[in-house]
Short mmCIF file of C-alpha atoms in Angstrom, two decimals:
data_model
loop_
_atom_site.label_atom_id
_atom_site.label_comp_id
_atom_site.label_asym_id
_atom_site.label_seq_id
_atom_site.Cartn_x
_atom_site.Cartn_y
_atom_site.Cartn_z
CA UNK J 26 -13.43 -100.94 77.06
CA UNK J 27 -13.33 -99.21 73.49
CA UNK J 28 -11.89 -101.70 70.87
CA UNK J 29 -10.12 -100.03 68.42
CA UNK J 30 -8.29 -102.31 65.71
CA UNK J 31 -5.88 -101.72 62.61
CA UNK J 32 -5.26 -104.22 59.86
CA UNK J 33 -3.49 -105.60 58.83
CA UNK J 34 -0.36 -105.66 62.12
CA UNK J 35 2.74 -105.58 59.71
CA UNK J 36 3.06 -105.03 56.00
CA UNK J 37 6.00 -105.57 53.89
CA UNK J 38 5.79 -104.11 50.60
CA UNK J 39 8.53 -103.20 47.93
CA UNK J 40 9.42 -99.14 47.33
CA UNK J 41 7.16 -97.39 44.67
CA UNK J 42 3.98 -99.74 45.72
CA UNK J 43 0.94 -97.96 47.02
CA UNK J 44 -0.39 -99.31 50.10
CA UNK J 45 -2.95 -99.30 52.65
CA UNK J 46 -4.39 -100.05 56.22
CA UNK J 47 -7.49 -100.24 58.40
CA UNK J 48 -8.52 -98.74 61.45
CA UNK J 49 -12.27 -99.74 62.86
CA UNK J 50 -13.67 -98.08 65.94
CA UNK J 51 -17.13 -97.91 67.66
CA UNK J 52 -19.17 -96.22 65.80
CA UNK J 53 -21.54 -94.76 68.28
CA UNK J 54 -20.22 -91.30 70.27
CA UNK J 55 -17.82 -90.70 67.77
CA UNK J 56 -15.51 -87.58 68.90
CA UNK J 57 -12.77 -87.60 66.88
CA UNK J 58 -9.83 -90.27 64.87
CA UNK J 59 -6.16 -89.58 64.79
CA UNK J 60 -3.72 -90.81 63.08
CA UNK J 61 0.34 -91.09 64.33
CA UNK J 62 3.39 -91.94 62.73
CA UNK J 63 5.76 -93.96 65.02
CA UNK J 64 9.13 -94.65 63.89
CA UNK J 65 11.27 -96.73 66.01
CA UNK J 66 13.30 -95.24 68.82
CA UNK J 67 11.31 -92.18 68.43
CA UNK J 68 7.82 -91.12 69.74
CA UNK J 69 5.08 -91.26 67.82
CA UNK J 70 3.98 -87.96 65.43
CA UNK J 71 0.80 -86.77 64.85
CA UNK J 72 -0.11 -87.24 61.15
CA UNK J 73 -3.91 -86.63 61.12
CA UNK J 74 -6.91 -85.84 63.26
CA UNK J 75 -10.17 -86.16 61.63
CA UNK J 76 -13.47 -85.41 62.89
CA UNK J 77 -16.07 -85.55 60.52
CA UNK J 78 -17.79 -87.50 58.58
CA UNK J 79 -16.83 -88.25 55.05
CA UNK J 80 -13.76 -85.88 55.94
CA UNK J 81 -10.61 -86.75 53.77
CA UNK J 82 -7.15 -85.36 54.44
CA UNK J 83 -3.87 -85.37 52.78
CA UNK J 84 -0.25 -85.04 53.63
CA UNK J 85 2.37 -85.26 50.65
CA UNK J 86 1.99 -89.11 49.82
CA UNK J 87 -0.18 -89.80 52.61
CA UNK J 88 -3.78 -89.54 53.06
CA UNK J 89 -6.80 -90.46 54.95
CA UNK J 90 -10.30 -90.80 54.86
CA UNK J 91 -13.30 -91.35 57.84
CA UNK J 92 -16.62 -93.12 57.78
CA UNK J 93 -17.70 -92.77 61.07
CA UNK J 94 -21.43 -94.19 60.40
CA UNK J 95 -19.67 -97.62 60.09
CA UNK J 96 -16.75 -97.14 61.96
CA UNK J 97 -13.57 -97.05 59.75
CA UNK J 98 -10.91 -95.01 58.93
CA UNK J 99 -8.38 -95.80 55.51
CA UNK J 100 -4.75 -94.64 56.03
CA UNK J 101 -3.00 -94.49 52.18
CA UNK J 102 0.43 -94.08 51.30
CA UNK J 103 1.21 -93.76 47.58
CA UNK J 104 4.72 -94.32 46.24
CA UNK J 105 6.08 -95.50 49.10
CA UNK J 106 9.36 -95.07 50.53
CA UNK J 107 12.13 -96.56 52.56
CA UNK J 108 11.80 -94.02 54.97
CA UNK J 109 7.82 -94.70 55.27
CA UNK J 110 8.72 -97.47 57.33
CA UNK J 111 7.12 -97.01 60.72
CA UNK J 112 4.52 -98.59 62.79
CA UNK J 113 1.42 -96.32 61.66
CA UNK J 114 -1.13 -96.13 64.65
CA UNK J 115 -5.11 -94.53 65.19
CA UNK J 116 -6.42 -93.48 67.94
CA UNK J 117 -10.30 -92.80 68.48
CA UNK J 118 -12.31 -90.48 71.05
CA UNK J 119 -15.58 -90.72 71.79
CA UNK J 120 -15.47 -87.93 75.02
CA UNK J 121 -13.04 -86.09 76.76
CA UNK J 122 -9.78 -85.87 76.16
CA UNK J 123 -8.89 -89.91 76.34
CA UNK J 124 -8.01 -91.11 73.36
CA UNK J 125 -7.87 -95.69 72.76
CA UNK J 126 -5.13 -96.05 70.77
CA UNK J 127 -5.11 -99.68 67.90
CA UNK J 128 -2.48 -102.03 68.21
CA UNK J 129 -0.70 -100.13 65.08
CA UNK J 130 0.05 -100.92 61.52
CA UNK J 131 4.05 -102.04 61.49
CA UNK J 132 4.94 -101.30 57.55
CA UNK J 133 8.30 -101.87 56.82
CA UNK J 134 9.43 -100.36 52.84
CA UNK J 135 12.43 -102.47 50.59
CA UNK J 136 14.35 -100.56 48.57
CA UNK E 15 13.86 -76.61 71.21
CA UNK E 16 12.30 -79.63 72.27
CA UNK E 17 8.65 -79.43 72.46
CA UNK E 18 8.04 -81.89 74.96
CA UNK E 19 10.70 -83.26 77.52
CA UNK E 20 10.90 -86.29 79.71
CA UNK E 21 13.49 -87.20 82.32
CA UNK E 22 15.10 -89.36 83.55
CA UNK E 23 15.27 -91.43 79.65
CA UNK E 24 15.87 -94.26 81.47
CA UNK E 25 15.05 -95.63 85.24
CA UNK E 26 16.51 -98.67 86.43
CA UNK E 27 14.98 -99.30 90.29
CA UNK E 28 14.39 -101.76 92.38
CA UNK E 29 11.03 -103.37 93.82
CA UNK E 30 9.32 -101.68 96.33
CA UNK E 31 10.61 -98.09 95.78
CA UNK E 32 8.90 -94.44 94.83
CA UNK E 33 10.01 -93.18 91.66
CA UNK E 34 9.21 -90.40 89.90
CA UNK E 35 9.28 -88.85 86.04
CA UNK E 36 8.92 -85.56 85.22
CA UNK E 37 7.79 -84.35 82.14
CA UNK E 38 7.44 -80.77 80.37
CA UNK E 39 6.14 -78.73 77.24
CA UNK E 40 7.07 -75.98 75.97
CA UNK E 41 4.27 -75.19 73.41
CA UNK E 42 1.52 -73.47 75.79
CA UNK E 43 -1.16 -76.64 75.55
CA UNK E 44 -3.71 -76.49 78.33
CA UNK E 45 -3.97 -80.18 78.44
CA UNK E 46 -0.73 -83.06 79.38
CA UNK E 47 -1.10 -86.66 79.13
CA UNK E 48 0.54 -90.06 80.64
CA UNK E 49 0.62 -93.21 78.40
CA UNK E 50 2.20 -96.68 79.03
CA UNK E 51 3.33 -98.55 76.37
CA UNK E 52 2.78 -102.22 77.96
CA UNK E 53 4.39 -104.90 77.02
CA UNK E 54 2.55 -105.80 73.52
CA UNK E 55 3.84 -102.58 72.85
CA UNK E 56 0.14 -100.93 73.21
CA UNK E 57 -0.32 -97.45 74.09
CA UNK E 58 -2.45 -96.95 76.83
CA UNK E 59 -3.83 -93.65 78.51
CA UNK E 60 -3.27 -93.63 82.11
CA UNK E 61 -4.37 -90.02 82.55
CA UNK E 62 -5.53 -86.63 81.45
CA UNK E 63 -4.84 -83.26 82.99
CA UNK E 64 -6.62 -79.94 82.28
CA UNK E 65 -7.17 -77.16 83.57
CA UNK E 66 -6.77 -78.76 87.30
CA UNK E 67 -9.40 -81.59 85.97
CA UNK E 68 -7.73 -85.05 86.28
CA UNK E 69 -9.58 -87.15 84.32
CA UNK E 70 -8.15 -91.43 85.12
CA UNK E 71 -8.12 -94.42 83.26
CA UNK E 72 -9.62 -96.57 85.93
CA UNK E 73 -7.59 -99.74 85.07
CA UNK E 74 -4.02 -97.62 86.53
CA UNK E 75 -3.61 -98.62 90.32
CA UNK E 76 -3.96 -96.08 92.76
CA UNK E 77 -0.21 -96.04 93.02
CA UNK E 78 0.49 -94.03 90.21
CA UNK E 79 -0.38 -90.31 90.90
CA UNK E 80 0.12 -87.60 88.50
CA UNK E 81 1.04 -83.84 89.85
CA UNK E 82 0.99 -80.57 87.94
CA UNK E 83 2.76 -77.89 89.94
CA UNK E 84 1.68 -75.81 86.67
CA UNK E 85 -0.01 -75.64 83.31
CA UNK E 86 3.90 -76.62 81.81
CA UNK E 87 4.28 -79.42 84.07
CA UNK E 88 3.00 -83.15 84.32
CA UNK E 89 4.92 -85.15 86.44
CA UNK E 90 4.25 -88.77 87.31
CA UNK E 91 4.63 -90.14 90.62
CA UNK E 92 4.86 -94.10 91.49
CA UNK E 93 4.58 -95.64 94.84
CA UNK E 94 6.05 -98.99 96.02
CA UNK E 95 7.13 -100.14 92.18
CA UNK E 96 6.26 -103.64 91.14
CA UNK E 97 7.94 -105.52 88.80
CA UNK E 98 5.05 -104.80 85.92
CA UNK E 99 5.35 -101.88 86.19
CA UNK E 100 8.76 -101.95 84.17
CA UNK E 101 7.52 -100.23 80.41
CA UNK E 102 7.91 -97.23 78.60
CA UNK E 103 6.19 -94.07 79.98
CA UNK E 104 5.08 -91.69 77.61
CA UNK E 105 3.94 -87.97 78.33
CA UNK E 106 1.91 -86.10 75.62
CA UNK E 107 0.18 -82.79 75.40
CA UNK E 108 -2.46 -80.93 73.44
CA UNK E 109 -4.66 -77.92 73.29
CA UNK E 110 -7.77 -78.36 74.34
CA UNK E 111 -9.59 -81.66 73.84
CA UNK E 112 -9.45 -84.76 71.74
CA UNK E 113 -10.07 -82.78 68.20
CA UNK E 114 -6.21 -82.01 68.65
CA UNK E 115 -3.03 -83.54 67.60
CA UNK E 116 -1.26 -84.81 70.83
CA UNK E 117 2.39 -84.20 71.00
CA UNK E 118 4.45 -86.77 72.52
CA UNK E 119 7.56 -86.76 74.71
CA UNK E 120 10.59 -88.93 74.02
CA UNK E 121 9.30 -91.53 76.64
CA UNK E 122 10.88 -93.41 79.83
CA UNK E 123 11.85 -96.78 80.35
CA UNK E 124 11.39 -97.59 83.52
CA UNK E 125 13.07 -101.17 84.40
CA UNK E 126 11.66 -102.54 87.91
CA UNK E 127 14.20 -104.93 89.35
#
């Protein structure tokens, strides 16, 4: 059983903060981290997939980085918006094409 | 156009019947995917289908069967429905392995009576 955990599980912040949440995998056959965007009554939406090292990506106001020798990922959100609101889940691979999804980050954004 | 399909959206049966959801995509990915969400609204990976490999998470009972009459196609097949198995069914696909995004389908709630 992979354990794959996000921190913090819900997050209320006020619009215009900048914010951020955890993701921690195993660190040993690391394959690959994704991140997914999950608003309610929709499915989720792939936001990220990151596979290296040290890799860093960005999207608009959102942006990730990976340190897979200890097993974290950072999801950041700068600025954010009532429409950020969303539970924000990773998913890890080490093989294959199963991926362990985490419990999800559920931020919710006041106007 | 909607990239990946489900139906039925919703599935209201009772105990002890076979059900099944079908699910398609339209974007040419080699590789379709079945998720539950359970109850703590987790997503969990029931199976993987490529290129005629099924690859199965070993904690789904032997009463749920995928079948892929073609590369478009995933469709999931339960046998003699329990009441846990009442969630939301989610199929996914991607191309090639797990260094792609997965695209998900609307999902299925499945309500076992």
């Amino acid at each position: 059983i992979l354990n794959v955990e996000q921190s913090p599980q819900s997050l209320h912040v006020q619009e215009g903060d900048s914010t951020n949440f955890t993701c921690s995998f195993p660190s040993s056959n690391f394959y690959a981290l994704h991140w997914y965007r999950w608003e309610t009554a929709k499915s989720p939406e792939a936001l990220f997939v990151m596979t290296l090292n040290g890799d860093e990506k960005k999207k608009g106001r959102i942006s990730a980085t990976l340190n897979t020798k200890e097993g974290y990922s950072y999801l950041y959100i700068k600025g954010s918006q009532p429409e950020d609101s969303a539970t924000y889940l990773c998913a890890f691979s080490n093989a294959g094409n199963m991926l362990t999804f985490g419990g999800g980050t559920r931020l919710m954004v006041k106007p | 156009d909607t990239a990946v399909s489900q139906t039925p959206k919703y599935l209201v049966t009772q105990m002890g019947n076979d059900k099944s959801i079908k699910c398609e995509q339209n974007l040419g990915h080699d590789t379709m995917y079945w998720y539950k969400q359970d109850s703590k609204k987790f997503l969990k990976i029931m199976f993987s289908y490529n290129n005629k490999e099924l690859i199965i998470n070993e904690t789904v009972p032997n009463r749920f069967s995928p079948k892929s009459p073609d590369k478009a196609h995933l469709n999931l097949h339960i046998n003699s429905l329990e009441l846990g198995d009442s969630a939301v069914y989610f199929c996914a696909s991607s191309q090639g392995v797990s260094y792609n995004e997965q695209f998900f389908g609307p999902g299925t709630r499945l309500t076992v009576l």
